[in-house]
Amino acid sequence: MTIEMMSEVVVMTVTQQYALDVYRAAQRGEAAPPAPLLDEAAAVRELRDYRRFRAVVAERPARGRIRAALARRLSGHRGHRGHAAGC
């Protein structure tokens, strides 16, 4: 006798998997797992800060948003795109 099994692939998002893991941990009386992507976000921030630090040490000029903000500050321009300051 042959039993045919249909395999069904269930795809979950990271958030859904985390919610399931939290539920299972609560049912078992265990501590909840760490939230997803927190370590990755911290690593990205740390890398960004390190690169900015290395740029300062190497005396490279600021670029992009930082440079634009410095230029606005040094020129005495207040506000952004015609909006009043503080808005």
Coordinates of N, CA and C in Angstrom, one line a residue:
M1 N 0.8 -1.2 0.0 CA 0.0 0.0 0.0 C 0.9 1.2 0.0
T2 N 0.6 2.1 -0.9 CA 1.4 3.4 -1.0 C 0.6 4.5 -0.6
I3 N 1.2 5.3 0.3 CA 0.5 6.5 0.8 C 1.2 7.7 0.1
E4 N 0.4 8.5 -0.6 CA 0.9 9.6 -1.3 C 0.9 10.8 -0.3
M5 N 2.0 11.5 -0.2 CA 2.0 12.6 0.7 C 2.2 13.9 -0.1
M6 N 1.5 14.8 0.1 CA 1.7 16.1 -0.5 C 2.5 17.0 0.4
S7 N 3.6 17.4 -0.1 CA 4.4 18.3 0.7 C 4.1 19.7 0.3
E8 N 3.8 20.4 1.4 CA 3.4 21.8 1.2 C 4.5 22.7 1.8
V9 N 5.0 23.6 1.1 CA 6.1 24.5 1.5 C 5.4 25.7 2.2
V10 N 5.7 26.0 3.4 CA 5.2 27.1 4.1 C 6.3 28.2 4.2
V11 N 6.0 29.3 3.7 CA 7.0 30.4 3.7 C 6.5 31.4 4.7
M12 N 7.4 31.8 5.7 CA 7.1 32.8 6.7 C 8.1 33.9 6.6
T13 N 7.6 35.1 7.0 CA 8.5 36.2 7.1 C 9.3 36.1 8.4
V14 N 10.3 36.9 8.5 CA 11.1 36.9 9.7 C 10.2 37.3 10.9
T15 N 9.3 38.2 10.7 CA 8.5 38.6 11.8 C 7.5 37.5 12.3
Q16 N 7.0 36.8 11.3 CA 6.1 35.6 11.6 C 6.9 34.5 12.3
Q17 N 8.1 34.3 11.9 CA 8.9 33.2 12.5 C 9.2 33.7 14.0
Y18 N 9.5 34.9 14.2 CA 9.8 35.4 15.5 C 8.6 35.3 16.4
A19 N 7.4 35.7 15.9 CA 6.2 35.5 16.7 C 6.0 34.1 17.1
L20 N 6.2 33.2 16.2 CA 6.0 31.7 16.5 C 7.1 31.3 17.5
D21 N 8.3 31.8 17.4 CA 9.3 31.4 18.4 C 9.0 32.0 19.8
V22 N 8.5 33.2 19.8 CA 8.1 33.8 21.1 C 6.9 33.0 21.7
Y23 N 5.9 32.6 20.9 CA 4.8 31.8 21.4 C 5.3 30.5 22.0
R24 N 6.1 29.8 21.2 CA 6.6 28.5 21.7 C 7.4 28.7 23.0
A25 N 8.2 29.7 23.1 CA 9.0 29.9 24.3 C 8.1 30.2 25.5
A26 N 7.0 31.0 25.3 CA 6.1 31.3 26.3 C 5.4 30.0 26.8
Q27 N 5.0 29.1 25.8 CA 4.3 27.9 26.2 C 5.2 26.9 27.0
R28 N 6.5 27.0 26.7 CA 7.5 26.2 27.4 C 8.0 26.8 28.7
G29 N 7.7 28.0 29.0 CA 8.2 28.7 30.1 C 9.6 29.2 30.0
E30 N 10.1 29.3 28.7 CA 11.4 29.8 28.5 C 11.5 31.2 28.2
A31 N 12.7 31.8 28.2 CA 12.9 33.2 27.8 C 12.6 33.4 26.4
A32 N 12.1 34.5 26.0 CA 11.8 34.9 24.6 C 13.2 35.0 23.9
P33 N 13.2 34.6 22.6 CA 14.4 34.8 21.8 C 14.7 36.3 21.5
P34 N 15.9 36.7 21.2 CA 16.1 38.1 20.8 C 15.4 38.5 19.5
A35 N 15.0 39.7 19.4 CA 14.3 40.2 18.3 C 15.2 40.1 17.0
P36 N 14.6 39.7 15.9 CA 15.5 39.6 14.7 C 16.0 40.9 14.2
L37 N 17.2 40.8 13.6 CA 17.9 41.9 12.9 C 18.4 43.0 13.9
L38 N 18.3 42.8 15.2 CA 18.9 43.8 16.1 C 20.4 43.8 16.0
D39 N 21.0 42.6 16.0 CA 22.4 42.5 15.9 C 22.9 43.0 14.6
E40 N 22.2 42.7 13.5 CA 22.6 43.2 12.2 C 22.6 44.7 12.1
A41 N 21.6 45.3 12.6 CA 21.5 46.8 12.6 C 22.6 47.4 13.4
A42 N 22.9 46.8 14.6 CA 24.0 47.3 15.4 C 25.3 47.2 14.7
A43 N 25.5 46.1 14.0 CA 26.8 45.9 13.2 C 26.9 46.9 12.1
V44 N 25.8 47.2 11.4 CA 25.8 48.2 10.4 C 26.2 49.6 10.9
R45 N 25.5 49.9 12.1 CA 25.8 51.2 12.7 C 27.3 51.3 13.1
E46 N 27.8 50.2 13.7 CA 29.2 50.2 14.1 C 30.1 50.3 13.0
L47 N 29.9 49.7 11.9 CA 30.7 49.8 10.7 C 30.6 51.3 10.1
R48 N 29.5 51.9 10.1 CA 29.3 53.2 9.6 C 30.1 54.2 10.5
D49 N 30.0 54.0 11.9 CA 30.8 54.9 12.8 C 32.3 54.7 12.6
Y50 N 32.7 53.4 12.4 CA 34.1 53.2 12.2 C 34.6 53.8 11.0
R51 N 33.9 53.8 9.9 CA 34.3 54.4 8.6 C 34.3 55.9 8.8
R52 N 33.4 56.5 9.5 CA 33.4 57.9 9.7 C 34.7 58.3 10.6
F53 N 35.0 57.5 11.6 CA 36.1 57.7 12.4 C 37.4 57.7 11.6
R54 N 37.5 56.6 10.7 CA 38.7 56.5 9.9 C 38.8 57.7 8.9
A55 N 37.7 58.2 8.4 CA 37.7 59.4 7.5 C 38.3 60.6 8.3
V56 N 37.9 60.8 9.5 CA 38.4 61.9 10.3 C 39.9 61.8 10.6
V57 N 40.3 60.6 11.0 CA 41.7 60.3 11.2 C 42.6 60.6 10.0
A58 N 42.0 60.2 8.8 CA 42.8 60.3 7.6 C 42.6 61.7 7.0
E59 N 41.9 62.6 7.7 CA 41.6 64.0 7.3 C 41.0 64.1 5.9
R60 N 40.1 63.2 5.6 CA 39.3 63.2 4.3 C 38.2 64.1 4.5
P61 N 37.8 64.9 3.5 CA 36.6 65.8 3.6 C 35.3 65.0 3.8
A62 N 34.4 65.7 4.4 CA 33.1 65.1 4.6 C 32.4 65.1 3.2
R63 N 31.5 64.1 3.1 CA 30.8 63.9 1.8 C 29.3 63.8 2.0
G64 N 28.5 64.0 1.0 CA 27.1 63.7 1.1 C 26.3 64.6 2.0
R65 N 25.5 63.9 2.8 CA 24.6 64.7 3.7 C 25.4 65.5 4.7
I66 N 26.5 64.9 5.2 CA 27.2 65.6 6.3 C 27.8 66.9 5.7
R67 N 28.4 66.7 4.5 CA 29.0 67.9 3.8 C 27.9 69.0 3.5
A68 N 26.7 68.6 3.1 CA 25.7 69.5 2.8 C 25.2 70.2 4.1
A69 N 25.1 69.5 5.2 CA 24.7 70.1 6.4 C 25.8 71.0 6.9
L70 N 27.0 70.7 6.8 CA 28.1 71.6 7.2 C 28.1 72.9 6.3
A71 N 27.8 72.7 5.0 CA 27.8 73.9 4.1 C 26.6 74.8 4.5
R72 N 25.5 74.2 4.8 CA 24.3 75.0 5.2 C 24.6 75.8 6.5
R73 N 25.3 75.1 7.4 CA 25.6 75.7 8.7 C 26.6 76.8 8.6
L74 N 27.6 76.6 7.8 CA 28.6 77.6 7.6 C 28.1 78.8 6.8
S75 N 27.2 78.6 5.9 CA 26.7 79.7 5.1 C 25.6 80.5 5.9
G76 N 25.2 80.0 7.0 CA 24.2 80.7 7.8 C 22.8 80.5 7.4
H77 N 22.6 79.6 6.4 CA 21.3 79.2 5.9 C 20.5 78.5 7.0
R78 N 19.3 78.9 7.2 CA 18.4 78.2 8.2 C 17.2 77.7 7.5
G79 N 16.7 76.6 8.0 CA 15.5 76.0 7.4 C 15.9 75.0 6.3
H80 N 14.9 74.3 5.7 CA 15.1 73.3 4.7 C 14.1 73.4 3.7
R81 N 14.5 73.6 2.4 CA 13.6 73.7 1.3 C 12.5 74.7 1.5
G82 N 12.8 75.8 2.0 CA 11.9 76.9 2.1 C 11.0 76.8 3.3
H83 N 11.2 75.8 4.2 CA 10.4 75.7 5.4 C 11.0 76.6 6.5
A84 N 10.2 77.0 7.4 CA 10.7 77.8 8.5 C 11.6 76.9 9.4
A85 N 12.5 77.5 10.1 CA 13.4 76.7 10.9 C 12.6 76.1 12.1
G86 N 13.0 74.9 12.4 CA 12.3 74.2 13.5 C 11.1 73.4 13.1
C87 N 10.8 73.4 11.8 CA 9.6 72.6 11.3 C 10.0 71.3 10.7

